[in-house]
N, CA and C of each residue as an Amber inpcrd file, in Angstrom:
protein
   333
 -21.8400000 -32.2640000  16.2120000 -20.4270000 -32.2050000  15.8950000
 -20.1900000 -31.4610000  14.5840000 -21.1210000 -31.6390000  13.6380000
 -20.9880000 -30.9520000  12.3570000 -21.1090000 -29.4400000  12.5240000
 -21.9400000 -29.0240000  13.4480000 -22.0890000 -27.5930000  13.7060000
 -20.7790000 -27.0140000  14.2300000 -20.1110000 -27.7480000  15.0930000
 -18.8230000 -27.3060000  15.6280000 -17.7930000 -27.1520000  14.5190000
 -17.7280000 -28.1150000  13.6240000 -16.7960000 -28.0280000  12.4900000
 -17.1490000 -26.8580000  11.5730000 -18.4350000 -26.6650000  11.3540000
 -18.8700000 -25.5460000  10.5210000 -18.4770000 -24.2090000  11.1280000
 -18.6600000 -24.0760000  12.4300000 -18.2660000 -22.8410000  13.1250000
 -16.7530000 -22.6340000  13.0700000 -15.9970000 -23.7130000  13.2170000
 -14.5390000 -23.6130000  13.1530000 -14.0880000 -23.1690000  11.7730000
 -14.7040000 -23.6890000  10.7270000 -14.3510000 -23.2990000   9.3550000
 -14.6580000 -21.8260000   9.1190000 -15.8200000 -21.3790000   9.5730000
 -16.1890000 -19.9690000   9.4140000 -15.2250000 -19.0690000  10.1780000
 -14.8610000 -19.4550000  11.3770000 -13.9140000 -18.6770000  12.1730000
 -12.5600000 -18.5930000  11.4800000 -12.0870000 -19.6970000  10.9490000
 -10.8000000 -19.7120000  10.2340000 -10.8710000 -18.8190000   9.0050000
 -11.9710000 -18.8510000   8.2980000 -12.1190000 -18.0010000   7.1160000
 -12.1260000 -16.5220000   7.4920000 -12.7730000 -16.1840000   8.5930000
 -12.8020000 -14.7930000   9.0400000 -11.4130000 -14.3230000   9.4400000
 -10.6770000 -15.1490000  10.1480000  -9.3140000 -14.7880000  10.5500000
  -8.4230000 -14.6470000   9.3240000  -8.5490000 -15.5510000   8.3680000
  -7.7510000 -15.4740000   7.1410000  -8.0600000 -14.1980000   6.3720000
  -9.3160000 -13.7960000   6.3240000  -9.6900000 -12.5590000   5.6460000
  -9.0610000 -11.3480000   6.3400000  -9.1040000 -11.3060000   7.6600000
  -8.5140000 -10.1950000   8.3980000  -7.0080000 -10.1200000   8.1800000
  -6.3530000 -11.2710000   8.1850000  -4.9120000 -11.2970000   7.9410000
  -4.6160000 -10.7980000   6.5370000  -5.4090000 -11.2280000   5.5730000
  -5.2130000 -10.7850000   4.1960000  -5.3760000  -9.2790000   4.0790000
  -6.3740000  -8.7220000   4.7170000  -6.6120000  -7.2900000   4.6640000
  -5.4950000  -6.5050000   5.3380000  -4.9050000  -7.0700000   6.3560000
  -3.9330000  -6.3230000   7.1240000  -2.5060000  -6.4640000   6.6250000
  -2.1200000  -7.6560000   6.2090000  -0.7110000  -7.9010000   5.9680000
  -0.2960000  -7.9770000   4.5100000  -1.2000000  -8.2140000   3.6150000
  -0.7800000  -8.3960000   2.2410000  -0.9570000  -7.1270000   1.4280000
  -0.0140000  -6.8970000   0.5730000  -0.0100000  -5.7650000  -0.3300000
  -0.8000000  -6.1520000  -1.5680000  -1.6310000  -5.2750000  -2.0410000
  -2.4990000  -5.5960000  -3.1630000  -1.9800000  -4.9300000  -4.4400000
  -1.8360000  -5.6930000  -5.5130000  -1.4360000  -5.0760000  -6.7830000
  -2.5870000  -4.2510000  -7.3440000  -2.2400000  -3.2300000  -8.1050000
  -3.2380000  -2.3560000  -8.7050000  -3.0520000  -2.3600000 -10.2080000
  -4.1060000  -2.6420000 -10.9330000  -4.0810000  -2.5600000 -12.3770000
  -4.7570000  -1.2590000 -12.7680000  -4.1000000  -0.5150000 -13.6300000
  -4.6520000   0.7750000 -14.0450000  -5.9760000   0.5680000 -14.7600000
  -7.0030000   1.1950000 -14.2250000  -8.3170000   1.1050000 -14.8380000
  -8.8110000   2.4850000 -15.2450000  -8.5720000   3.4330000 -14.3940000
  -9.0010000   4.8020000 -14.6560000  -8.1040000   5.7380000 -13.8510000
  -8.4640000   6.9870000 -13.8080000  -7.6670000   7.9670000 -13.0750000
  -7.5600000   7.5880000 -11.6050000  -6.3520000   7.6740000 -11.0590000
  -6.1270000   7.2850000  -9.6700000  -6.2250000   8.4490000  -8.6910000
  -6.2400000   9.6790000  -9.1970000  -6.1910000  10.8410000  -8.3100000
  -7.4360000  10.9890000  -7.4380000  -8.5900000  10.5630000  -7.9310000
  -9.8270000  10.6950000  -7.1570000  -9.9440000   9.6310000  -6.0770000
  -9.3690000   8.4680000  -6.3320000  -9.5510000   7.3210000  -5.4530000
  -8.3880000   7.1030000  -4.4820000  -7.1850000   7.5290000  -4.8650000
  -5.9770000   7.2090000  -4.1060000  -5.1420000   8.4410000  -3.7850000
  -4.4010000   8.3490000  -2.6930000  -3.2540000   9.2130000  -2.4630000
  -2.0670000   8.4210000  -3.0060000  -1.3650000   8.9730000  -3.9710000
  -0.3050000   8.2480000  -4.6580000   1.0450000   8.6860000  -4.1040000
   1.8180000   7.7100000  -3.6200000   3.1610000   7.9700000  -3.0850000
   4.1670000   7.2310000  -3.9490000   5.0900000   7.9730000  -4.5210000
   6.1660000   7.3910000  -5.3260000   7.3730000   7.2080000  -4.4080000
   7.7180000   5.9640000  -4.0690000   8.8030000   5.7180000  -3.1170000
  10.1420000   5.4920000  -3.8060000  10.1960000   5.6960000  -5.1210000
  11.4690000   5.5560000  -5.8200000  12.3670000   6.7410000  -5.4570000
  13.6550000   6.6090000  -5.7350000  14.5640000   7.7180000  -5.4540000
  14.2290000   8.8990000  -6.3570000  14.7630000  10.0750000  -6.0190000
  14.4300000  11.3030000  -6.7270000  14.7660000  11.2270000  -8.2160000
  15.8740000  10.6310000  -8.5600000  16.2960000  10.5650000  -9.9610000
  15.3420000   9.7060000 -10.7780000  15.0090000   8.5390000 -10.2910000
  14.0770000   7.6590000 -11.0100000  12.7040000   8.2990000 -11.1550000
  12.2360000   8.9280000 -10.1010000  10.9220000   9.5770000 -10.1430000
  10.9220000  10.7610000 -11.1070000  12.0550000  11.4530000 -11.2210000
  12.1510000  12.5930000 -12.1300000  12.2140000  12.1270000 -13.5860000
  12.9140000  11.0330000 -13.8390000  13.0510000  10.5180000 -15.2170000
  11.7430000   9.9510000 -15.7640000  10.9920000   9.2770000 -14.9300000
   9.7010000   8.7270000 -15.3780000   8.6530000   8.9700000 -14.3040000
   8.1200000  10.1900000 -14.2620000   7.1610000  10.5270000 -13.2050000
   5.8270000   9.8050000 -13.3670000   5.2020000   9.5060000 -12.2350000
   3.8630000   8.9230000 -12.2250000   2.8850000  10.0760000 -12.0210000
   1.8430000  10.1860000 -12.8520000   0.9180000  11.3260000 -12.7560000
   0.2500000  11.4450000 -11.3900000   0.3490000  12.6150000 -10.8040000
  -0.3150000  12.9020000  -9.5410000   0.3650000  12.3520000  -8.3010000
   1.5510000  11.7640000  -8.4410000   2.2300000  11.1500000  -7.2960000
   3.0970000  12.1550000  -6.5590000   3.1460000  11.9780000  -5.2510000
   4.0880000  12.7420000  -4.4230000   5.3140000  11.8610000  -4.2090000
   6.4830000  12.3720000  -4.5740000   7.7030000  11.5850000  -4.4500000
   8.2380000  11.6890000  -3.0230000   8.1860000  10.5580000  -2.3220000
   8.7530000  10.4280000  -0.9820000   9.6000000   9.1560000  -1.0180000
  10.9130000   9.2810000  -1.2080000  11.7470000   8.0740000  -1.2590000
  11.5770000   7.2250000  -0.0020000  11.7450000   5.9350000  -0.1690000
  11.5190000   4.9870000   0.9210000  12.3330000   5.3380000   2.1640000
  13.5400000   5.8300000   1.9760000  14.3810000   6.1610000   3.1310000
  13.8380000   7.3500000   3.9350000  12.9800000   8.1820000   3.3290000
  12.3870000   9.3270000   4.0200000  10.9430000   9.0830000   4.4450000
  10.3960000   7.9410000   4.0970000   8.9620000   7.7070000   4.2920000
   8.5460000   7.7220000   5.7580000   9.2870000   7.0650000   6.6230000
   8.9180000   7.0230000   8.0460000   8.8360000   8.4320000   8.6340000
   9.8290000   9.2540000   8.3650000   9.8260000  10.6190000   8.9010000
   8.6780000  11.4400000   8.3300000   8.4220000  11.3020000   7.0420000
   7.3390000  12.0500000   6.4090000   5.9820000  11.6370000   6.9560000
   5.7930000  10.3440000   7.1850000   4.5320000   9.8790000   7.7610000
   4.3300000  10.4380000   9.1600000   5.3920000  10.5380000   9.9260000
   5.2930000  11.0780000  11.2850000   5.0340000  12.5750000  11.2850000
   5.6310000  13.2970000  10.3300000   5.5670000  14.7500000  10.3550000
   4.3310000  15.3470000   9.6930000   4.0100000  14.8690000   8.4820000
   3.0200000  15.6440000   7.7440000   2.0480000  14.8630000   6.8880000
   2.1770000  13.5850000   6.7380000   1.3400000  12.8730000   5.7790000
   0.0550000  12.3890000   6.4260000  -1.0720000  12.8450000   5.8830000
  -2.3730000  12.3800000   6.3360000  -3.2750000  12.3070000   5.1160000
  -3.7430000  11.1120000   4.8120000  -4.5210000  10.8990000   3.6000000
  -5.8580000  10.2650000   3.9420000  -6.9720000  10.8750000   3.5200000
  -8.2840000  10.2920000   3.7920000  -8.6680000   9.1710000   2.8160000
  -7.8950000   9.0010000   1.7470000  -8.2190000   8.0170000   0.7140000
  -7.3750000   6.7550000   0.8940000  -7.5930000   5.7840000  -0.0150000
  -6.7230000   4.6140000  -0.0530000  -5.3510000   5.0480000  -0.5360000
  -4.3440000   4.2230000  -0.3000000  -2.9610000   4.5750000  -0.6360000
  -2.4890000   3.7020000  -1.7950000  -1.8460000   4.3450000  -2.7790000
  -1.2150000   3.6410000  -3.8940000   0.2710000   3.9620000  -3.8630000
   1.0940000   2.9290000  -3.7990000   2.5410000   3.0880000  -3.7430000
   3.1270000   2.7640000  -5.1130000   3.9380000   3.6660000  -5.6330000
   4.6530000   3.4420000  -6.8870000   6.0650000   3.0430000  -6.5120000
   6.5190000   1.8960000  -7.0180000   7.8110000   1.3610000  -6.6120000
   8.5110000   0.6980000  -7.7870000   9.8240000   0.5260000  -7.6480000
  10.5950000  -0.2100000  -8.6500000  10.4000000  -1.7100000  -8.4980000
  10.1920000  -2.1530000  -7.2650000  10.0540000  -3.5900000  -7.0190000
   9.0550000  -3.8330000  -5.8890000   8.5930000  -5.0650000  -5.7870000
   7.5830000  -5.4120000  -4.7930000   8.1520000  -5.3770000  -3.3740000
   9.4240000  -5.6740000  -3.2230000  10.0380000  -5.6780000  -1.8930000
   9.9720000  -4.2870000  -1.2600000  10.2980000  -3.2670000  -2.0360000
  10.2090000  -1.9010000  -1.5330000   8.7790000  -1.5030000  -1.2170000
   7.8490000  -1.9510000  -2.0540000   6.4420000  -1.6500000  -1.8130000
   5.9490000  -2.3080000  -0.5270000   6.4120000  -3.5290000  -0.2380000
   6.0300000  -4.2010000   1.0090000   6.5480000  -3.4420000   2.2230000
   7.7900000  -2.9740000   2.1310000   8.3560000  -2.2090000   3.2480000
   7.5670000  -0.9190000   3.4680000   7.2180000  -0.2420000   2.3790000
   6.4410000   0.9920000   2.4860000   5.0540000   0.7110000   3.0580000
   4.4280000  -0.3660000   2.6120000   3.0930000  -0.7140000   3.1020000
   3.1150000  -0.9780000   4.6060000   4.1670000  -1.6200000   5.0690000
   4.2850000  -1.8930000   6.5080000   4.3740000  -0.5840000   7.3000000
   5.1550000   0.3700000   6.8090000   5.2710000   1.6650000   7.4830000
   3.9520000   2.4340000   7.4450000   3.2910000   2.4050000   6.2960000
   2.0490000   3.1590000   6.1370000   0.9580000   2.5800000   7.0260000
   0.8780000   1.2710000   7.1100000  -0.1680000   0.6380000   7.9140000
   0.0080000   0.9060000   9.4070000   1.2300000   1.1450000   9.8360000
   1.4290000   1.4830000  11.2540000   0.7740000   2.8210000  11.5830000
   0.7880000   3.7470000  10.6300000   0.2360000   5.0740000  10.8670000
  -1.2380000   5.1730000  10.4750000  -1.5700000   4.5840000   9.3400000
  -2.9330000   4.6660000   8.8240000  -3.4170000   3.2590000   8.5250000
  -4.4780000   2.8780000   9.1050000  -4.9920000   1.5140000   8.9680000
  -5.9220000   1.4350000   7.7620000  -5.3110000   1.4870000   6.5740000
  -6.0510000   1.4560000   5.3180000  -5.3890000   0.4620000   4.3870000
  -6.1290000  -0.0030000   3.3890000  -5.5000000  -0.8870000   2.4030000
  -4.4360000  -0.1310000   1.6060000  -3.3650000  -0.8170000   1.2960000
  -2.2820000  -0.2330000   0.5090000  -2.1430000  -1.0480000  -0.7680000
  -2.1720000  -0.3540000  -1.8800000  -2.0050000  -0.9670000  -3.1860000
  -0.6500000  -0.5520000  -3.7440000  -0.1450000  -1.3020000  -4.7030000
   1.1190000  -0.9110000  -5.3070000   1.0690000  -1.0990000  -6.8050000
   1.9200000  -0.3550000  -7.4720000   2.1070000  -0.4970000  -8.8990000
   3.6020000  -0.3690000  -9.1570000   4.1210000  -1.2170000 -10.0220000
   5.5380000  -1.1520000 -10.3510000   5.7140000  -0.2090000 -11.5340000
   6.7250000   0.6520000 -11.4240000   6.9760000   1.6010000 -12.5030000
   7.6530000   0.8900000 -13.6620000   7.4760000   1.4440000 -14.8380000
   8.0800000   0.8550000 -16.0360000   9.4410000   1.4430000 -16.3350000
   9.7650000   2.5370000 -15.6880000  10.9910000   3.2530000 -16.0270000
  12.1940000   2.8120000 -15.3530000
């Protein structure tokens, strides 16, 4: 009976890990240059992105993200989303994961 419980616990842990990898957005703390490791997408509006640009980021406002992902965006690296708030980053991560099954990280802009 203990073996059965042990197997059930391991199975639950594996499922929880998969859910975490797929559905949760991961915060990113700046450690070093992001250009080598990430494709950086700035989902803020054009004005905000112009006033305080993030180095190496491509500005694709959230309202244009779905169309851009369908038309031309293909990234072999992990994805880093620059956003004003976590809610927008979650929406962007959901769209990105539908097209590319990779981890999505986010960073909130200071501007």
